[in-house]
Amino acid sequence: MQLLRIFVFLFVASASTILPADQGATKLLSTPLETMHYSRISTSSEMSVFMHALADRYPAHVRVESIGSSVQGRPIEVIRLTAPGAETTAQRLKVMIIGTQHGAMEPAGGEALLVIARELLSGQLRLLLDDLDVILLPNANPDGRDLARRSNANRVNINTDFVLLSQPETRALKEVVNRFGPDVLLDSHESAILKRETLAKDGYLTDFDAQFEISNNPAVPAKLRDYALNIFLPTLTGRVSSSGLPAHRYIGEIISIRQPITNGGLTLRNFRNAAALSGALSMLVETKLDSREDVFPTYRNIAVRVERQLLCIRSFLTLAHEWRAEIRAQTTAARAVLHNESLTLFAGYTANRDQPKTSIPMRRLETRKLEQLEFRDHRKQENADEMAYPPMLIITRHQDTIRPILERHNVSYRHVFKPIGAEVLAVRVKGRSNTVERAELLAETRKSIAIDSGSLLIDLIQPNGRMAALLLDPRSISSIFRYPEFAALVVPEEEFFIYRTLKSALLNQP
């Protein structure tokens, strides 16, 4: 109750705050949510109008840009904030925050980002712009927001589409990372405590207030992963907790009291992991999404939910600002090894023998009484199939099927017009992979081959080269060959049609 009173007070205060002296006594622009007194969430159009109003008021500091369109044609917009002249752009840390990938079902992050934009221009966060370039994308799934659903208009969960990039929304998010090259990134979500179709049948609700996760895919440069896990994450969760909102590392979705627990997803399907392959310090935040069946003073408790997001995002921004030089050093070092550090293709969770079980607070659905339940602890991450980073890939068949994936990921390639020779590593795998099981290596052979005209050459020393190497290996946890439309291209025990070269130069190249 005390926390609720604090949240409501902060909202009332923020809605009536006066701009600093440089803007005279002009009243702050109210967000759509504030204007509606938290009676419903904002529409995509209302969010866009607010962002453009900020740009009109602060033209030297704000730029709103469309970076794509949704399935139904709604614009996907970023709001870029900076302080011209405070420091050269090359020296500023680039911070990107994404909201509302899950549309109307998790809208609080997007609503909070509108407030954050205002605070960076005229509120408590204003001084951060002297050292940071901030790119905010409050409404990553505008169709989902306006259609009152979690998915996009094609009923696809866009947050797990970053391997195939089948949707325009995910392609827009991929492009925004390529275009702006953030040093540090936060992907904002909410997590429903009531799961009526799963956990509720066991008679329980989850009881997490705020969870943060790192980019845990093993292909993310090792030192960056270590820094995120052992330095940045504990400091961030500590700050959020000390501010009154209990926070911890992400615990994977609990849908049964009998399941083992893990941390976040390990594949490049997830946005935070895909973004980290650019060398960014990329994080996830999830805050509590209160039960739709409870009664609150505002629409689905949206005022308090937004304040939870604000606390997390402010903590993230201020920590990034304080540690900006250190973070830049970490991301610069990560980008320097993207094209030579070895690749680990597979990762999974297994039982933690040092701590076989762990206790997690859960609430009884009927009484809301807090209980400590014991779960098997499977948060130990095991990696496998490490290989040297290849300088080049050669695609000898199925070029027309694979070419669209390369183009969606902005992977450059060239055609072979005359037969050439190359020294390669040829692999054969045992079985086809799928979304659950991986293809296991049966044999790997060093040989010289003749490459026919029509083949595709991919030089992996390019911005998205690391991603390409992972997408095109059937053993990879993030391989396109784990999906039915591509799995059929892999013939078990036969030589795989994509080769890794041993040298960057091909033999007899014209």
Coordinates of C-alpha atoms in Angstrom, one line a residue:
M1 CA 0.0 0.0 0.0
Q2 CA 2.8 2.4 0.8
L3 CA 4.4 1.7 -2.5
L4 CA 1.1 2.3 -4.3
R5 CA 0.8 5.7 -2.6
I6 CA 4.4 6.6 -3.7
F7 CA 3.6 5.6 -7.3
V8 CA 0.4 7.7 -7.4
F9 CA 2.2 10.7 -5.8
L10 CA 4.9 10.5 -8.4
F11 CA 2.4 10.3 -11.3
V12 CA 0.5 13.3 -10.0
A13 CA 3.7 15.2 -9.5
S14 CA 5.0 14.4 -13.0
A15 CA 1.8 15.5 -14.6
S16 CA 2.0 18.9 -13.1
T17 CA 5.8 19.6 -13.2
I18 CA 7.0 22.8 -14.6
L19 CA 9.8 23.0 -17.2
P20 CA 13.2 24.2 -16.1
A21 CA 14.2 27.9 -16.5
D22 CA 15.2 27.5 -20.1
Q23 CA 11.6 26.8 -21.1
G24 CA 10.1 29.4 -18.8
A25 CA 6.9 28.5 -17.1
T26 CA 5.5 26.4 -19.9
K27 CA 3.6 23.4 -18.7
L28 CA 4.9 19.9 -19.6
L29 CA 3.1 18.0 -22.4
S30 CA 0.9 15.4 -20.9
T31 CA 1.2 11.9 -22.3
P32 CA -2.0 10.3 -23.7
L33 CA -2.2 8.1 -20.6
E34 CA -2.1 11.1 -18.3
T35 CA -4.6 13.0 -20.4
M36 CA -7.0 10.0 -20.1
H37 CA -6.4 9.7 -16.3
Y38 CA -5.2 6.1 -16.8
S39 CA -8.7 5.0 -17.9
R40 CA -7.3 3.0 -20.9
I41 CA -4.0 2.5 -22.7
S42 CA -2.9 4.8 -25.4
T43 CA -3.5 4.0 -29.1
S44 CA -0.7 3.9 -31.6
S45 CA -1.9 7.2 -33.1
E46 CA -2.0 8.9 -29.8
M47 CA 1.6 7.8 -29.0
S48 CA 2.8 9.1 -32.4
V49 CA 1.1 12.5 -31.9
F50 CA 2.8 12.9 -28.5
M51 CA 6.2 12.0 -29.9
H52 CA 5.8 14.5 -32.8
A53 CA 4.6 17.1 -30.3
L54 CA 7.9 16.7 -28.3
A55 CA 9.8 17.1 -31.6
D56 CA 7.9 20.3 -32.4
R57 CA 8.7 21.7 -29.0
Y58 CA 12.4 20.7 -28.9
P59 CA 13.5 20.6 -32.5
A60 CA 17.2 20.8 -31.7
H61 CA 17.0 17.9 -29.4
V62 CA 14.4 15.5 -30.9
R63 CA 13.8 13.8 -34.1
V64 CA 11.0 11.3 -34.8
E65 CA 11.7 8.9 -37.6
S66 CA 9.7 6.0 -39.1
I67 CA 11.9 2.9 -39.4
G68 CA 9.2 0.6 -40.9
S69 CA 5.5 -0.3 -41.0
S70 CA 3.4 -3.0 -39.3
V71 CA 1.5 -5.7 -41.1
Q72 CA -1.5 -3.3 -41.3
G73 CA 0.6 -0.3 -42.4
R74 CA 0.9 1.5 -39.1
P75 CA 4.2 3.4 -38.8
I76 CA 6.9 2.0 -36.4
E77 CA 8.6 5.1 -35.1
V78 CA 11.7 5.9 -33.1
I79 CA 12.2 9.1 -31.1
R80 CA 15.9 10.2 -31.1
L81 CA 17.1 12.5 -28.3
T82 CA 20.4 14.3 -28.0
A83 CA 21.9 17.5 -26.8
P84 CA 23.8 19.1 -29.7
G85 CA 27.1 20.6 -28.9
A86 CA 27.4 19.0 -25.4
E87 CA 29.9 16.5 -26.7
T88 CA 30.7 15.1 -30.1
T89 CA 28.4 12.2 -31.2
A90 CA 31.4 9.9 -31.5
Q91 CA 32.1 10.2 -27.8
R92 CA 28.5 9.7 -26.5
L93 CA 27.2 6.4 -25.4
K94 CA 24.3 5.2 -27.6
V95 CA 21.4 3.9 -25.6
M96 CA 18.3 2.2 -27.1
I97 CA 15.2 1.1 -25.3
I98 CA 12.4 -0.9 -27.0
G99 CA 8.8 -1.1 -25.7
T100 CA 5.5 -2.9 -26.5
Q101 CA 6.8 -5.9 -28.5
H102 CA 3.8 -7.7 -27.1
G103 CA 1.2 -5.1 -28.0
A104 CA -1.8 -4.4 -25.8
M105 CA -1.0 -7.3 -23.5
E106 CA 2.2 -5.6 -22.3
P107 CA 1.8 -1.9 -22.9
A108 CA 3.3 -0.4 -19.8
G109 CA 6.8 -0.2 -21.2
G110 CA 5.7 1.9 -24.2
E111 CA 3.7 4.2 -22.0
A112 CA 6.7 4.6 -19.7
L113 CA 9.0 5.5 -22.6
L114 CA 6.9 8.5 -23.5
V115 CA 7.4 9.8 -19.9
I116 CA 11.1 9.0 -20.2
A117 CA 11.4 11.0 -23.4
R118 CA 9.8 14.0 -21.7
E119 CA 12.1 13.6 -18.6
L120 CA 15.2 13.5 -20.8
L121 CA 14.1 16.8 -22.4
S122 CA 12.8 18.7 -19.4
G123 CA 12.8 16.7 -16.3
Q124 CA 15.0 14.7 -13.8
L125 CA 16.9 12.9 -16.6
R126 CA 17.8 16.0 -18.6
L127 CA 21.5 16.1 -17.7
L128 CA 21.9 12.6 -19.1
L129 CA 21.6 13.9 -22.6
D130 CA 24.8 15.8 -22.2
D131 CA 26.6 12.5 -22.6
L132 CA 24.1 10.1 -24.1
D133 CA 22.4 9.7 -27.5
V134 CA 19.1 8.0 -26.6
I135 CA 16.9 6.1 -29.2
L136 CA 13.5 5.1 -27.9
L137 CA 11.0 2.9 -29.7
P138 CA 7.9 3.0 -27.6
N139 CA 5.6 1.1 -29.9
A140 CA 7.3 -1.9 -31.5
N141 CA 4.0 -3.7 -32.3
P142 CA 1.4 -1.0 -33.2
D143 CA -1.0 -3.5 -34.6
G144 CA -0.9 -5.6 -31.5
R145 CA -1.6 -2.5 -29.4
D146 CA -4.6 -1.4 -31.4
L147 CA -6.0 -4.9 -32.0
A148 CA -5.9 -5.7 -28.3
R149 CA -3.6 -8.7 -28.7
R150 CA -0.1 -9.9 -27.7
S151 CA 0.9 -10.9 -31.2
N152 CA 1.0 -8.8 -34.4
A153 CA -1.8 -8.7 -37.0
N154 CA -0.5 -12.0 -38.4
R155 CA -0.8 -13.6 -34.9
V156 CA 3.0 -14.0 -34.7
N157 CA 4.9 -13.4 -31.5
I158 CA 7.4 -11.0 -32.9
N159 CA 9.8 -11.4 -29.9
T160 CA 10.7 -14.9 -31.1
D161 CA 11.0 -14.1 -34.8
F162 CA 14.5 -12.9 -35.0
V163 CA 15.9 -15.9 -36.8
L164 CA 13.4 -16.1 -39.7
L165 CA 12.5 -12.3 -39.6
S166 CA 9.2 -13.3 -41.2
Q167 CA 7.3 -10.2 -40.0
P168 CA 7.7 -6.6 -41.0
E169 CA 7.9 -5.6 -37.3
T170 CA 10.9 -7.8 -36.6
R171 CA 12.6 -6.7 -39.8
A172 CA 12.1 -3.1 -38.6
L173 CA 13.7 -3.9 -35.2
K174 CA 16.6 -5.6 -36.9
E175 CA 17.1 -2.6 -39.1
V176 CA 17.0 -0.1 -36.2
V177 CA 19.9 -2.0 -34.5
N178 CA 21.9 -2.1 -37.7
R179 CA 21.2 1.6 -38.4
F180 CA 21.9 3.2 -35.1
G181 CA 24.4 0.7 -33.6
P182 CA 23.5 1.1 -29.9
D183 CA 26.2 0.4 -27.3
V184 CA 23.6 -0.6 -24.7
L185 CA 20.0 -1.7 -25.2
L186 CA 17.0 -2.6 -23.0
D187 CA 14.0 -4.6 -24.2
S188 CA 11.0 -3.8 -22.0
H189 CA 8.3 -6.3 -21.2
E190 CA 5.7 -7.3 -18.6
S191 CA 5.0 -10.7 -17.2
A192 CA 1.4 -11.8 -16.2
I193 CA 1.1 -13.1 -12.7
L194 CA -2.2 -14.9 -13.7
K195 CA -1.8 -17.6 -16.2
R196 CA -5.3 -18.9 -16.3
E197 CA -4.7 -21.7 -18.8
T198 CA -1.5 -23.1 -17.2
L199 CA -0.2 -22.2 -13.7
A200 CA -3.6 -21.2 -12.4
K201 CA -4.8 -24.7 -12.8
D202 CA -2.2 -25.7 -10.2
G203 CA -3.8 -23.0 -8.0
Y204 CA -1.0 -20.5 -8.0
L205 CA 0.2 -17.0 -9.2
T206 CA 3.7 -15.9 -9.7
D207 CA 5.0 -13.1 -7.5
F208 CA 7.8 -11.4 -9.4
D209 CA 8.0 -7.6 -9.3
A210 CA 11.0 -6.9 -11.7
Q211 CA 13.3 -9.3 -13.6
F212 CA 16.3 -8.6 -15.7
E213 CA 18.1 -10.9 -18.1
I214 CA 21.3 -10.6 -20.1
S215 CA 22.1 -11.7 -23.6
N216 CA 23.0 -15.3 -22.8
N217 CA 23.5 -16.9 -26.2
P218 CA 27.0 -18.4 -26.2
A219 CA 27.9 -16.7 -29.5
V220 CA 27.8 -13.3 -27.8
P221 CA 31.4 -12.3 -27.2
A222 CA 32.5 -14.0 -23.9
K223 CA 33.9 -10.9 -22.1
L224 CA 30.7 -8.9 -22.8
R225 CA 28.5 -11.8 -21.5
D226 CA 30.7 -12.0 -18.4
Y227 CA 30.5 -8.2 -17.8
A228 CA 26.7 -8.3 -18.3
L229 CA 26.2 -11.2 -15.9
N230 CA 28.6 -10.5 -13.1
I231 CA 28.9 -6.7 -13.0
F232 CA 26.1 -4.8 -14.8
L233 CA 23.2 -7.1 -13.9
P234 CA 23.8 -7.4 -10.2
T235 CA 24.4 -3.7 -9.9
L236 CA 21.2 -2.9 -11.8
T237 CA 19.0 -5.3 -9.9
G238 CA 20.5 -4.0 -6.6
R239 CA 19.6 -0.4 -7.5
V240 CA 16.1 -1.2 -8.5
S241 CA 15.6 -3.3 -5.3
S242 CA 17.0 -0.5 -3.1
S243 CA 14.5 1.9 -4.7
G244 CA 11.6 -0.2 -3.4
L245 CA 10.9 -2.6 -6.2
P246 CA 12.3 -6.2 -5.6
A247 CA 14.4 -7.2 -8.6
H248 CA 16.4 -10.2 -9.6
R249 CA 17.8 -12.1 -12.6
Y250 CA 15.1 -13.5 -14.9
I251 CA 13.5 -16.8 -14.1
G252 CA 12.0 -18.5 -17.1
E253 CA 8.2 -18.6 -17.5
I254 CA 6.6 -20.7 -14.8
I255 CA 3.6 -22.5 -16.1
S256 CA 3.5 -25.5 -13.6
I257 CA 4.6 -26.0 -10.0
R258 CA 6.2 -29.3 -11.1
Q259 CA 8.5 -27.9 -13.8
P260 CA 12.2 -27.2 -13.4
I261 CA 13.2 -23.5 -13.5
T262 CA 15.7 -22.0 -16.0
N263 CA 16.8 -18.5 -17.0
G264 CA 15.9 -16.7 -20.2
G265 CA 15.8 -18.2 -23.7
L266 CA 19.2 -19.0 -25.2
T267 CA 18.6 -18.6 -28.9
L268 CA 18.9 -15.8 -31.4
R269 CA 15.1 -15.9 -31.8
N270 CA 14.9 -13.4 -29.0
F271 CA 15.5 -9.8 -29.7
R272 CA 18.0 -9.2 -26.8
N273 CA 20.2 -12.0 -28.0
A274 CA 20.0 -11.1 -31.7
A275 CA 20.8 -7.5 -30.9
A276 CA 23.9 -8.5 -28.8
L277 CA 25.5 -10.0 -31.9
S278 CA 26.2 -6.5 -33.0
G279 CA 28.4 -6.1 -29.9
A280 CA 25.8 -4.2 -27.8
L281 CA 25.3 -4.7 -24.1
S282 CA 21.7 -6.0 -24.5
M283 CA 19.3 -6.6 -21.7
L284 CA 15.7 -7.6 -21.0
V285 CA 13.4 -6.3 -18.3
E286 CA 10.0 -7.7 -17.2
T287 CA 7.8 -6.1 -14.6
K288 CA 4.7 -7.5 -12.9
L289 CA 1.5 -7.5 -15.0
D290 CA -1.3 -7.6 -12.4
S291 CA -4.2 -10.0 -12.8
R292 CA -7.0 -8.8 -15.1
E293 CA -9.5 -10.3 -12.6
D294 CA -8.6 -7.9 -9.8
V295 CA -10.0 -4.5 -9.2
F296 CA -7.7 -1.4 -9.3
P297 CA -8.1 2.4 -9.1
T298 CA -6.9 2.7 -12.7
Y299 CA -7.4 0.5 -15.8
R300 CA -5.8 -2.8 -15.0
N301 CA -3.6 -1.0 -12.5
I302 CA -1.8 0.7 -15.4
A303 CA -0.7 3.7 -13.3
V304 CA 1.3 1.4 -10.9
R305 CA 2.5 -0.8 -13.8
V306 CA 3.9 2.2 -15.6
E307 CA 5.6 3.4 -12.5
R308 CA 7.3 0.0 -12.1
Q309 CA 8.6 0.4 -15.6
L310 CA 9.8 3.9 -15.0
L311 CA 11.7 2.9 -11.9
C312 CA 13.5 0.2 -13.9
I313 CA 14.2 2.3 -17.0
R314 CA 15.4 5.3 -14.9
S315 CA 17.8 3.0 -13.0
F316 CA 19.0 1.5 -16.3
L317 CA 19.6 4.9 -17.9
T318 CA 21.4 6.4 -14.9
L319 CA 23.6 3.4 -14.5
A320 CA 24.5 3.4 -18.2
H321 CA 25.3 7.1 -17.8
E322 CA 27.5 6.6 -14.8
W323 CA 29.4 3.7 -16.4
R324 CA 29.4 5.1 -19.9
A325 CA 33.2 5.0 -20.4
E326 CA 33.4 1.5 -19.1
I327 CA 30.5 0.3 -21.2
R328 CA 32.0 1.9 -24.3
A329 CA 35.2 0.0 -23.6
Q330 CA 33.4 -3.2 -23.2
T331 CA 31.4 -2.9 -26.4
T332 CA 34.4 -1.6 -28.4
A333 CA 36.3 -4.7 -27.3
A334 CA 33.4 -7.0 -28.2
R335 CA 33.1 -5.5 -31.7
A336 CA 36.8 -6.0 -32.2
V337 CA 36.4 -9.8 -31.8
L338 CA 33.1 -10.4 -33.6
H339 CA 34.9 -11.7 -36.6
N340 CA 37.6 -13.8 -35.0
E341 CA 36.3 -15.2 -31.6
S342 CA 35.3 -18.8 -31.9
L343 CA 31.6 -19.7 -32.2
T344 CA 29.7 -21.9 -29.8
L345 CA 26.8 -23.3 -31.7
F346 CA 24.7 -24.9 -29.0
A347 CA 23.5 -24.1 -25.5
G348 CA 21.0 -25.7 -23.2
Y349 CA 19.9 -25.8 -19.5
T350 CA 20.6 -28.7 -17.2
A351 CA 20.3 -29.7 -13.6
N352 CA 22.4 -27.6 -11.2
R353 CA 24.2 -30.3 -9.2
D354 CA 25.6 -27.7 -6.7
Q355 CA 22.0 -26.6 -6.0
P356 CA 19.5 -29.3 -7.1
K357 CA 16.5 -27.4 -5.8
T358 CA 15.5 -23.8 -5.0
S359 CA 12.7 -22.1 -3.3
I360 CA 10.6 -19.5 -5.1
P361 CA 7.8 -17.3 -3.6
M362 CA 4.4 -18.0 -5.2
R363 CA 0.9 -16.9 -4.2
R364 CA -2.2 -19.1 -3.7
L365 CA -4.7 -18.1 -6.4
E366 CA -7.7 -18.2 -4.0
T367 CA -6.3 -16.6 -0.9
R368 CA -3.3 -14.7 -2.3
K369 CA -1.3 -16.0 0.5
L370 CA 2.5 -16.1 -0.1
E371 CA 4.1 -19.5 0.0
Q372 CA 7.6 -20.8 -0.7
L373 CA 7.5 -23.6 -3.2
E374 CA 10.4 -25.8 -4.1
F375 CA 11.5 -26.2 -7.7
R376 CA 14.1 -28.3 -9.4
D377 CA 16.9 -25.9 -10.4
H378 CA 18.0 -26.3 -14.0
R379 CA 19.7 -22.9 -14.3
K380 CA 23.1 -24.4 -15.2
Q381 CA 23.9 -23.5 -18.8
E382 CA 25.8 -26.0 -20.8
N383 CA 27.4 -25.1 -24.2
A384 CA 28.6 -27.4 -26.9
D385 CA 29.9 -27.5 -30.5
E386 CA 32.5 -24.8 -30.5
M387 CA 34.3 -24.1 -33.8
A388 CA 36.8 -21.6 -35.1
Y389 CA 35.2 -18.5 -36.8
P390 CA 35.1 -19.3 -40.5
P391 CA 36.2 -16.6 -43.0
M392 CA 33.7 -17.6 -45.6
L393 CA 30.6 -19.8 -46.4
I394 CA 29.8 -21.3 -49.7
I395 CA 26.2 -22.2 -50.5
T396 CA 26.2 -24.8 -53.3
R397 CA 22.4 -25.6 -53.5
H398 CA 19.0 -24.2 -52.6
Q399 CA 20.2 -20.7 -53.2
D400 CA 16.8 -19.4 -54.0
T401 CA 15.4 -20.7 -50.7
I402 CA 18.1 -19.3 -48.6
R403 CA 18.7 -16.0 -50.3
P404 CA 15.7 -14.2 -48.8
I405 CA 16.9 -15.0 -45.3
L406 CA 20.3 -13.5 -46.1
E407 CA 18.6 -10.3 -47.4
R408 CA 16.3 -10.0 -44.4
H409 CA 19.4 -10.1 -42.2
N410 CA 21.3 -7.6 -44.4
V411 CA 24.0 -10.3 -45.1
S412 CA 26.0 -9.5 -48.2
Y413 CA 26.8 -12.3 -50.7
R414 CA 28.1 -12.6 -54.2
H415 CA 27.4 -15.1 -57.0
V416 CA 29.9 -17.5 -58.5
F417 CA 29.8 -17.0 -62.3
K418 CA 32.7 -19.3 -63.2
P419 CA 33.7 -22.6 -61.5
I420 CA 36.4 -22.1 -58.9
G421 CA 38.2 -24.3 -56.4
A422 CA 38.3 -23.9 -52.6
E423 CA 39.7 -25.6 -49.5
V424 CA 36.7 -26.3 -47.2
L425 CA 35.4 -28.1 -44.2
A426 CA 32.6 -30.5 -45.2
V427 CA 30.2 -31.8 -42.6
R428 CA 27.7 -34.5 -42.3
V429 CA 25.1 -34.5 -39.5
K430 CA 23.1 -37.3 -37.8
G431 CA 19.4 -36.5 -38.1
R432 CA 17.5 -33.4 -38.8
S433 CA 17.2 -30.6 -36.2
N434 CA 14.0 -29.1 -35.0
T435 CA 12.9 -26.6 -32.5
V436 CA 13.6 -29.1 -29.7
E437 CA 16.4 -31.3 -30.9
R438 CA 19.7 -30.4 -32.6
A439 CA 21.4 -32.0 -35.5
E440 CA 24.6 -33.8 -34.2
L441 CA 27.9 -33.8 -36.0
L442 CA 28.6 -37.2 -37.6
A443 CA 31.8 -36.3 -39.5
E444 CA 33.8 -33.2 -40.5
T445 CA 36.3 -33.5 -43.4
R446 CA 38.9 -31.2 -44.8
K447 CA 38.9 -31.3 -48.6
S448 CA 39.3 -29.4 -51.8
I449 CA 36.1 -28.9 -53.9
A450 CA 35.1 -27.4 -57.2
I451 CA 32.4 -24.7 -56.7
D452 CA 29.9 -24.6 -59.6
S453 CA 28.6 -21.4 -61.0
G454 CA 25.4 -20.3 -59.3
S455 CA 26.8 -20.9 -55.8
L456 CA 26.8 -18.1 -53.3
L457 CA 29.8 -16.8 -51.4
I458 CA 29.4 -15.1 -48.0
D459 CA 32.4 -13.2 -46.7
L460 CA 31.8 -13.4 -42.9
I461 CA 34.0 -10.4 -42.2
Q462 CA 30.9 -8.1 -42.4
P463 CA 28.6 -6.6 -39.9
N464 CA 26.1 -9.4 -39.8
G465 CA 28.6 -12.2 -40.6
R466 CA 28.5 -13.7 -37.1
M467 CA 24.7 -14.0 -37.4
A468 CA 25.0 -15.6 -40.8
A469 CA 27.4 -18.3 -39.5
L470 CA 25.0 -19.3 -36.8
L471 CA 21.9 -19.2 -39.0
L472 CA 23.4 -21.5 -41.6
D473 CA 24.9 -24.2 -39.5
P474 CA 22.5 -27.1 -38.9
R475 CA 24.0 -27.7 -35.4
S476 CA 23.3 -24.2 -34.2
I477 CA 20.7 -23.6 -31.6
S478 CA 19.7 -20.6 -33.8
S479 CA 19.9 -22.4 -37.2
I480 CA 17.2 -21.7 -39.8
F481 CA 17.3 -25.5 -40.3
R482 CA 15.5 -26.0 -37.0
Y483 CA 12.3 -24.7 -38.8
P484 CA 10.2 -27.1 -40.9
E485 CA 10.5 -25.0 -44.1
F486 CA 14.3 -25.4 -44.0
A487 CA 14.8 -28.6 -42.1
A488 CA 13.9 -30.7 -45.2
L489 CA 16.9 -29.3 -47.0
V490 CA 19.3 -31.2 -44.6
V491 CA 19.7 -34.8 -45.7
P492 CA 21.0 -36.8 -42.7
E493 CA 24.3 -38.5 -43.1
E494 CA 24.9 -36.8 -46.5
E495 CA 27.4 -34.1 -47.0
F496 CA 25.9 -30.8 -46.1
F497 CA 25.5 -28.3 -49.0
I498 CA 26.9 -25.3 -47.1
Y499 CA 30.7 -25.4 -46.7
R500 CA 33.1 -23.4 -44.4
T501 CA 36.3 -22.3 -46.1
L502 CA 39.6 -22.6 -44.4
K503 CA 41.0 -19.5 -46.0
S504 CA 39.5 -16.1 -46.9
A505 CA 41.0 -16.5 -50.4
L506 CA 39.5 -19.0 -52.8
L507 CA 41.5 -21.2 -55.1
N508 CA 41.6 -20.3 -58.8
Q509 CA 39.3 -17.3 -58.2
P510 CA 38.8 -15.3 -61.4

